PDB file of C-alpha atoms in Angstrom:
ATOM      1  CA  MET A   1      80.130 119.091  58.999  1.00  0.00           C
ATOM      2  CA  LYS A   2      81.734 117.363  56.013  1.00  0.00           C
ATOM      3  CA  ASN A   3      79.906 114.364  54.640  1.00  0.00           C
ATOM      4  CA  ASP A   4      83.074 112.563  53.481  1.00  0.00           C
ATOM      5  CA  VAL A   5      84.149 111.409  56.949  1.00  0.00           C
ATOM      6  CA  GLY A   6      85.774 108.159  55.897  1.00  0.00           C
ATOM      7  CA  ILE A   7      82.853 105.841  56.580  1.00  0.00           C
ATOM      8  CA  LYS A   8      83.434 102.367  55.197  1.00  0.00           C
ATOM      9  CA  SER A   9      80.575 100.636  53.439  1.00  0.00           C
ATOM     10  CA  VAL A  10      79.152  97.724  55.420  1.00  0.00           C
ATOM     11  CA  LYS A  11      79.664  94.540  53.449  1.00  0.00           C
ATOM     12  CA  ARG A  12      77.789  91.237  53.368  1.00  0.00           C
ATOM     13  CA  LYS A  13      74.641  91.137  55.449  1.00  0.00           C
ATOM     14  CA  THR A  14      74.113  94.574  56.926  1.00  0.00           C
ATOM     15  CA  LEU A  15      73.425  94.645  60.663  1.00  0.00           C
ATOM     16  CA  SER A  16      72.535  97.684  62.716  1.00  0.00           C
ATOM     17  CA  LYS A  17      75.259  96.637  65.155  1.00  0.00           C
ATOM     18  CA  GLN A  18      77.874  97.199  62.466  1.00  0.00           C
ATOM     19  CA  VAL A  19      76.528 100.685  61.848  1.00  0.00           C
ATOM     20  CA  VAL A  20      76.732 101.430  65.579  1.00  0.00           C
ATOM     21  CA  GLU A  21      80.328 100.211  65.633  1.00  0.00           C
ATOM     22  CA  GLN A  22      81.201 102.335  62.593  1.00  0.00           C
ATOM     23  CA  ILE A  23      79.869 105.528  64.134  1.00  0.00           C
ATOM     24  CA  VAL A  24      81.504 104.810  67.497  1.00  0.00           C
ATOM     25  CA  GLN A  25      84.794 104.163  65.683  1.00  0.00           C
ATOM     26  CA  LEU A  26      84.520 107.506  63.884  1.00  0.00           C
ATOM     27  CA  LEU A  27      83.988 109.172  67.249  1.00  0.00           C
ATOM     28  CA  MET A  28      86.981 107.392  68.760  1.00  0.00           C
ATOM     29  CA  THR A  29      89.267 108.353  65.875  1.00  0.00           C
ATOM     30  CA  GLY A  30      88.206 111.983  65.995  1.00  0.00           C
ATOM     31  CA  GLN A  31      86.413 112.098  62.640  1.00  0.00           C
ATOM     32  CA  PHE A  32      83.282 112.845  64.633  1.00  0.00           C
ATOM     33  CA  LYS A  33      83.640 115.126  67.642  1.00  0.00           C
ATOM     34  CA  LEU A  34      81.357 115.839  70.580  1.00  0.00           C
ATOM     35  CA  GLY A  35      78.569 118.135  69.435  1.00  0.00           C
ATOM     36  CA  ASP A  36      79.045 117.410  65.713  1.00  0.00           C
ATOM     37  CA  ARG A  37      75.961 117.165  63.522  1.00  0.00           C
ATOM     38  CA  LEU A  38      75.662 113.840  61.725  1.00  0.00           C
ATOM     39  CA  PRO A  39      75.107 113.769  57.968  1.00  0.00           C
ATOM     40  CA  SER A  40      71.492 113.336  56.867  1.00  0.00           C
ATOM     41  CA  GLU A  41      69.904 109.886  56.847  1.00  0.00           C
ATOM     42  CA  HIS A  42      70.074 109.848  53.052  1.00  0.00           C
ATOM     43  CA  VAL A  43      73.827 110.564  53.065  1.00  0.00           C
ATOM     44  CA  LEU A  44      74.502 108.006  55.778  1.00  0.00           C
ATOM     45  CA  MET A  45      72.479 105.384  53.913  1.00  0.00           C
ATOM     46  CA  GLU A  46      74.575 105.964  50.786  1.00  0.00           C
ATOM     47  CA  GLN A  47      77.909 105.996  52.595  1.00  0.00           C
ATOM     48  CA  LEU A  48      77.140 102.928  54.683  1.00  0.00           C
ATOM     49  CA  HIS A  49      75.244 101.125  51.907  1.00  0.00           C
ATOM     50  CA  VAL A  50      72.408 100.257  54.299  1.00  0.00           C
ATOM     51  CA  SER A  51      68.651 100.528  54.218  1.00  0.00           C
ATOM     52  CA  ARG A  52      66.694 103.168  56.071  1.00  0.00           C
ATOM     53  CA  PRO A  53      65.216 100.695  58.619  1.00  0.00           C
ATOM     54  CA  VAL A  54      68.680  99.364  59.516  1.00  0.00           C
ATOM     55  CA  LEU A  55      70.106 102.875  59.853  1.00  0.00           C
ATOM     56  CA  ARG A  56      67.227 104.013  62.025  1.00  0.00           C
ATOM     57  CA  GLU A  57      67.588 100.955  64.248  1.00  0.00           C
ATOM     58  CA  ALA A  58      71.271 101.783  64.711  1.00  0.00           C
ATOM     59  CA  LEU A  59      70.545 105.429  65.446  1.00  0.00           C
ATOM     60  CA  SER A  60      67.925 104.418  68.001  1.00  0.00           C
ATOM     61  CA  SER A  61      70.491 102.219  69.736  1.00  0.00           C
ATOM     62  CA  LEU A  62      73.020 105.068  69.796  1.00  0.00           C
ATOM     63  CA  GLU A  63      70.375 107.409  71.201  1.00  0.00           C
ATOM     64  CA  THR A  64      69.479 104.919  73.937  1.00  0.00           C
ATOM     65  CA  LEU A  65      73.155 104.728  74.889  1.00  0.00           C
ATOM     66  CA  GLY A  66      73.348 108.513  75.089  1.00  0.00           C
ATOM     67  CA  ILE A  67      75.905 108.756  72.282  1.00  0.00           C
ATOM     68  CA  ILE A  68      73.664 110.822  69.995  1.00  0.00           C
ATOM     69  CA  ASN A  69      70.642 113.027  70.452  1.00  0.00           C
ATOM     70  CA  ARG A  70      68.057 114.097  67.935  1.00  0.00           C
ATOM     71  CA  LYS A  71      66.740 117.641  67.744  1.00  0.00           C
ATOM     72  CA  THR A  72      63.479 118.284  65.945  1.00  0.00           C
ATOM     73  CA  ARG A  73      64.003 120.169  62.667  1.00  0.00           C
ATOM     74  CA  GLU A  74      67.738 120.503  63.422  1.00  0.00           C
ATOM     75  CA  GLY A  75      69.109 117.020  62.900  1.00  0.00           C
ATOM     76  CA  THR A  76      71.032 114.362  64.806  1.00  0.00           C
ATOM     77  CA  PHE A  77      74.071 115.307  66.847  1.00  0.00           C
ATOM     78  CA  ILE A  78      76.837 113.553  68.735  1.00  0.00           C
ATOM     79  CA  SER A  79      76.129 114.268  72.398  1.00  0.00           C
ATOM     80  CA  GLU A  80      78.112 117.095  73.964  1.00  0.00           C
ATOM     81  CA  LYS A  81      79.057 114.788  76.810  1.00  0.00           C
ATOM     82  CA  ILE A  82      78.774 111.013  76.620  1.00  0.00           C
ATOM     83  CA  GLY A  83      76.877 109.926  79.702  1.00  0.00           C
ATOM     84  CA  SER A  84      76.966 106.776  81.788  1.00  0.00           C
ATOM     85  CA  GLU A  85      74.455 104.765  79.737  1.00  0.00           C
ATOM     86  CA  PRO A  86      76.988 102.444  78.031  1.00  0.00           C
ATOM     87  CA  PHE A  87      78.600 101.587  81.359  1.00  0.00           C
ATOM     88  CA  SER A  88      75.178 101.220  82.997  1.00  0.00           C
ATOM     89  CA  LEU A  89      74.182  98.759  80.289  1.00  0.00           C
ATOM     90  CA  MET A  90      77.355  96.736  80.841  1.00  0.00           C
ATOM     91  CA  LEU A  91      76.688  96.642  84.593  1.00  0.00           C
ATOM     92  CA  ALA A  92      73.086  95.593  83.998  1.00  0.00           C
ATOM     93  CA  LEU A  93      74.289  92.698  81.850  1.00  0.00           C
ATOM     94  CA  SER A  94      76.658  91.708  84.687  1.00  0.00           C
ATOM     95  CA  ALA A  95      73.986  91.873  87.383  1.00  0.00           C
ATOM     96  CA  GLY A  96      74.267  88.844  89.630  1.00  0.00           C
ATOM     97  CA  ASP A  97      78.039  88.572  89.298  1.00  0.00           C
ATOM     98  CA  LEU A  98      78.764  90.432  92.515  1.00  0.00           C
ATOM     99  CA  PRO A  99      82.415  89.316  92.836  1.00  0.00           C
ATOM    100  CA  ALA A 100      83.187  90.769  89.396  1.00  0.00           C
ATOM    101  CA  ILE A 101      81.365  94.004  90.212  1.00  0.00           C
ATOM    102  CA  MET A 102      83.228  94.328  93.523  1.00  0.00           C
ATOM    103  CA  GLU A 103      86.536  93.821  91.698  1.00  0.00           C
ATOM    104  CA  ALA A 104      85.553  96.483  89.162  1.00  0.00           C
ATOM    105  CA  ARG A 105      84.718  98.815  92.020  1.00  0.00           C
ATOM    106  CA  MET A 106      88.114  98.264  93.614  1.00  0.00           C
ATOM    107  CA  SER A 107      89.943  98.895  90.353  1.00  0.00           C
ATOM    108  CA  ILE A 108      88.054 102.116  89.619  1.00  0.00           C
ATOM    109  CA  GLU A 109      87.916 103.570  93.122  1.00  0.00           C
ATOM    110  CA  LEU A 110      91.568 102.891  93.895  1.00  0.00           C
ATOM    111  CA  GLY A 111      92.489 104.840  90.791  1.00  0.00           C
ATOM    112  CA  LEU A 112      90.105 107.630  91.765  1.00  0.00           C
ATOM    113  CA  ILE A 113      91.428 107.931  95.317  1.00  0.00           C
ATOM    114  CA  SER A 114      94.965 108.289  93.965  1.00  0.00           C
ATOM    115  CA  LEU A 115      93.864 111.222  91.801  1.00  0.00           C
ATOM    116  CA  ALA A 116      91.671 112.697  94.530  1.00  0.00           C
ATOM    117  CA  ALA A 117      94.524 112.770  97.027  1.00  0.00           C
ATOM    118  CA  ARG A 118      96.350 115.169  94.706  1.00  0.00           C
ATOM    119  CA  LYS A 119      93.404 117.265  93.544  1.00  0.00           C
ATOM    120  CA  ILE A 120      90.825 117.451  96.350  1.00  0.00           C
ATOM    121  CA  ASN A 121      90.094 120.993  97.534  1.00  0.00           C
ATOM    122  CA  ASP A 122      88.955 122.490 100.828  1.00  0.00           C
ATOM    123  CA  GLU A 123      85.299 122.649  99.788  1.00  0.00           C
ATOM    124  CA  GLN A 124      85.252 118.956  98.899  1.00  0.00           C
ATOM    125  CA  LEU A 125      87.018 118.066 102.142  1.00  0.00           C
ATOM    126  CA  ALA A 126      84.311 119.987 104.010  1.00  0.00           C
ATOM    127  CA  GLN A 127      81.653 118.003 102.152  1.00  0.00           C
ATOM    128  CA  LEU A 128      83.363 114.749 103.147  1.00  0.00           C
ATOM    129  CA  LYS A 129      83.383 115.890 106.777  1.00  0.00           C
ATOM    130  CA  GLU A 130      79.646 116.555 106.569  1.00  0.00           C
ATOM    131  CA  THR A 131      78.974 112.998 105.400  1.00  0.00           C
ATOM    132  CA  LEU A 132      81.100 111.653 108.266  1.00  0.00           C
ATOM    133  CA  ASP A 133      79.044 113.684 110.744  1.00  0.00           C
ATOM    134  CA  GLU A 134      75.804 112.370 109.235  1.00  0.00           C
ATOM    135  CA  ILE A 135      77.026 108.777 109.508  1.00  0.00           C
ATOM    136  CA  GLU A 136      78.212 109.280 113.080  1.00  0.00           C
ATOM    137  CA  PHE A 137      75.357 111.306 114.518  1.00  0.00           C
ATOM    138  CA  GLY A 138      72.456 110.624 112.157  1.00  0.00           C
ATOM    139  CA  ASP A 139      69.608 108.219 112.835  1.00  0.00           C
ATOM    140  CA  GLY A 140      68.498 105.300 110.718  1.00  0.00           C
ATOM    141  CA  ASP A 141      69.898 104.182 107.398  1.00  0.00           C
ATOM    142  CA  TYR A 142      73.133 105.930 106.424  1.00  0.00           C
ATOM    143  CA  SER A 143      73.525 104.328 102.973  1.00  0.00           C
ATOM    144  CA  GLU A 144      73.088 107.580 101.061  1.00  0.00           C
ATOM    145  CA  TYR A 145      75.792 109.288 103.118  1.00  0.00           C
ATOM    146  CA  ASP A 146      78.077 106.307 102.654  1.00  0.00           C
ATOM    147  CA  LYS A 147      77.529 106.472  98.905  1.00  0.00           C
ATOM    148  CA  GLY A 148      77.855 110.259  98.988  1.00  0.00           C
ATOM    149  CA  PHE A 149      81.268 109.956 100.629  1.00  0.00           C
ATOM    150  CA  HIS A 150      82.550 107.826  97.764  1.00  0.00           C
ATOM    151  CA  ARG A 151      80.893 110.058  95.153  1.00  0.00           C
ATOM    152  CA  ILE A 152      82.586 113.199  96.509  1.00  0.00           C
ATOM    153  CA  ILE A 153      85.966 111.475  96.339  1.00  0.00           C
ATOM    154  CA  ALA A 154      85.291 110.294  92.799  1.00  0.00           C
ATOM    155  CA  TYR A 155      84.301 113.747  91.561  1.00  0.00           C
ATOM    156  CA  SER A 156      87.209 115.393  93.357  1.00  0.00           C
ATOM    157  CA  ALA A 157      89.483 113.364  91.069  1.00  0.00           C
ATOM    158  CA  ASN A 158      88.260 115.850  88.423  1.00  0.00           C
ATOM    159  CA  ASN A 159      88.397 113.432  85.524  1.00  0.00           C
ATOM    160  CA  SER A 160      85.490 113.744  83.086  1.00  0.00           C
ATOM    161  CA  ILE A 161      86.103 110.308  81.576  1.00  0.00           C
ATOM    162  CA  LEU A 162      85.790 108.559  84.927  1.00  0.00           C
ATOM    163  CA  GLU A 163      82.859 110.641  86.176  1.00  0.00           C
ATOM    164  CA  GLY A 164      80.409 108.735  83.986  1.00  0.00           C
ATOM    165  CA  LEU A 165      81.361 105.476  85.695  1.00  0.00           C
ATOM    166  CA  VAL A 166      80.831 106.573  89.277  1.00  0.00           C
ATOM    167  CA  ASP A 167      77.082 106.773  89.894  1.00  0.00           C
ATOM    168  CA  PRO A 168      76.009 103.621  88.004  1.00  0.00           C
ATOM    169  CA  LEU A 169      78.777 101.631  89.703  1.00  0.00           C
ATOM    170  CA  LEU A 170      77.916 102.851  93.212  1.00  0.00           C
ATOM    171  CA  ASN A 171      74.189 102.282  92.597  1.00  0.00           C
ATOM    172  CA  MET A 172      74.751  98.743  91.324  1.00  0.00           C
ATOM    173  CA  VAL A 173      77.072  97.864  94.216  1.00  0.00           C
ATOM    174  CA  GLU A 174      74.576  99.208  96.752  1.00  0.00           C
ATOM    175  CA  GLN A 175      71.661  97.296  95.232  1.00  0.00           C
ATOM    176  CA  MET A 176      73.529  94.010  95.084  1.00  0.00           C
ATOM    177  CA  ILE A 177      75.041  94.312  98.559  1.00  0.00           C
ATOM    178  CA  ASN A 178      71.598  95.054  99.988  1.00  0.00           C
ATOM    179  CA  GLN A 179      70.228  91.950  98.288  1.00  0.00           C
ATOM    180  CA  VAL A 180      72.818  89.590  99.768  1.00  0.00           C
ATOM    181  CA  SER A 181      73.382  91.244 103.146  1.00  0.00           C
ATOM    182  CA  GLN A 182      69.750  92.139 103.875  1.00  0.00           C
ATOM    183  CA  GLY A 183      70.812  95.464 105.366  1.00  0.00           C
ATOM    184  CA  ASP A 184      73.429  93.961 107.673  1.00  0.00           C
ATOM    185  CA  LYS A 185      75.821  96.908 108.066  1.00  0.00           C
ATOM    186  CA  ASN A 186      78.289  98.037 110.697  1.00  0.00           C
ATOM    187  CA  ARG A 187      78.094 101.779 111.227  1.00  0.00           C
ATOM    188  CA  GLU A 188      81.119 101.878 113.540  1.00  0.00           C
ATOM    189  CA  VAL A 189      83.429 100.088 111.117  1.00  0.00           C
ATOM    190  CA  THR A 190      82.238 102.175 108.157  1.00  0.00           C
ATOM    191  CA  LEU A 191      82.749 105.378 110.128  1.00  0.00           C
ATOM    192  CA  GLU A 192      86.230 104.452 111.311  1.00  0.00           C
ATOM    193  CA  GLN A 193      87.386 103.437 107.836  1.00  0.00           C
ATOM    194  CA  HIS A 194      85.921 106.586 106.280  1.00  0.00           C
ATOM    195  CA  LYS A 195      87.646 108.747 108.866  1.00  0.00           C
ATOM    196  CA  LEU A 196      91.018 107.217 107.997  1.00  0.00           C
ATOM    197  CA  ILE A 197      90.412 107.884 104.307  1.00  0.00           C
ATOM    198  CA  TYR A 198      89.353 111.457 105.078  1.00  0.00           C
ATOM    199  CA  GLU A 199      92.471 112.161 107.143  1.00  0.00           C
ATOM    200  CA  SER A 200      94.678 110.805 104.353  1.00  0.00           C
ATOM    201  CA  LEU A 201      92.987 113.039 101.792  1.00  0.00           C
ATOM    202  CA  LYS A 202      93.283 116.012 104.108  1.00  0.00           C
ATOM    203  CA  LYS A 203      97.056 115.481 104.135  1.00  0.00           C
ATOM    204  CA  HIS A 204      97.089 114.875 100.361  1.00  0.00           C
ATOM    205  CA  ASP A 205      98.993 111.665 101.076  1.00  0.00           C
ATOM    206  CA  VAL A 206      98.467 109.527  97.976  1.00  0.00           C
ATOM    207  CA  LEU A 207      99.956 106.288  99.314  1.00  0.00           C
ATOM    208  CA  GLU A 208      98.132 106.483 102.633  1.00  0.00           C
ATOM    209  CA  ALA A 209      94.836 107.354 100.951  1.00  0.00           C
ATOM    210  CA  TYR A 210      95.235 104.447  98.520  1.00  0.00           C
ATOM    211  CA  THR A 211      96.071 102.040 101.366  1.00  0.00           C
ATOM    212  CA  ASN A 212      93.125 103.109 103.511  1.00  0.00           C
ATOM    213  CA  MET A 213      90.709 102.902 100.589  1.00  0.00           C
ATOM    214  CA  TYR A 214      92.041  99.466  99.690  1.00  0.00           C
ATOM    215  CA  ARG A 215      91.487  98.226 103.256  1.00  0.00           C
ATOM    216  CA  HIS A 216      87.973  99.679 103.261  1.00  0.00           C
ATOM    217  CA  LEU A 217      86.973  98.096  99.949  1.00  0.00           C
ATOM    218  CA  GLU A 218      88.668  94.804 100.761  1.00  0.00           C
ATOM    219  CA  TYR A 219      86.769  94.644 104.052  1.00  0.00           C
ATOM    220  CA  GLY A 220      83.499  95.048 102.155  1.00  0.00           C
ATOM    221  CA  ARG A 221      84.449  92.520  99.507  1.00  0.00           C
ATOM    222  CA  ASN A 222      85.448  89.906 102.094  1.00  0.00           C
ATOM    223  CA  LYS A 223      82.238  90.478 104.018  1.00  0.00           C
ATOM    224  CA  VAL A 224      80.138  89.958 100.896  1.00  0.00           C
ATOM    225  CA  SER A 225      82.161  86.841  99.967  1.00  0.00           C
ATOM    226  CA  ARG A 226      81.488  85.315 103.385  1.00  0.00           C
ATOM    227  CA  ILE A 227      77.764  85.979 103.047  1.00  0.00           C
ATOM    228  CA  ILE A 228      77.658  84.470  99.545  1.00  0.00           C
ATOM    229  CA  ASN A 229      79.651  81.392 100.618  1.00  0.00           C
ATOM    230  CA  HIS A 230      77.437  80.913 103.652  1.00  0.00           C
ATOM    231  CA  SER A 231      74.286  81.111 101.522  1.00  0.00           C
ATOM    232  CA  THR A 232      75.736  78.658  98.998  1.00  0.00           C
ATOM    233  CA  ASN A 233      76.548  76.124 101.708  1.00  0.00           C
ATOM    234  CA  LEU A 234      73.087  76.188 103.264  1.00  0.00           C
TER     235      LEU A 234
END
């Protein structure tokens, strides 16, 4: 990889955060591509005009976020596929703000269901049917099947950019709902709403699928809001 990738020198007081932002910007503008090998530390230090400790701190942050990975004796590379770590970090920082997380869920999942209604295949529909059967006829907690239902829909949208958002979002929503609702769930309502979504996807009806998903998510959001308001008023 070329070393003259248009990196701007960091002026004034150098902060590792600025280095992180520089490298992310180069990735976003296409000067770095997935899988590219980064220049050596020495070259980066010269181009960025930063010290080795600052550069290494920045690289450690990028590695933690899953943006780069280091290979012994080979060098440092931009990850082949950027994972969910940045989004997970953002969710972690928002932990406790359940209304905001529920709104984020609605925004993301309503977009996903619209794509899924066009793209979902017979194998994925069969997987959805299996989760419905587990919810309806299984014993005990059905949370994993509930989450699995939403995950199948998300992945059937077949959008690599959105895939990294799905699991951390569903995990965070589940954890926070469990904290406020103390396991208070309604299997019958969940099953009925999931069945309506499934039938819409089976018909590849985008508008109907969107509407049924909206009603399902809005039901959950309203339920959580009532619990929160009740707890606040105690």
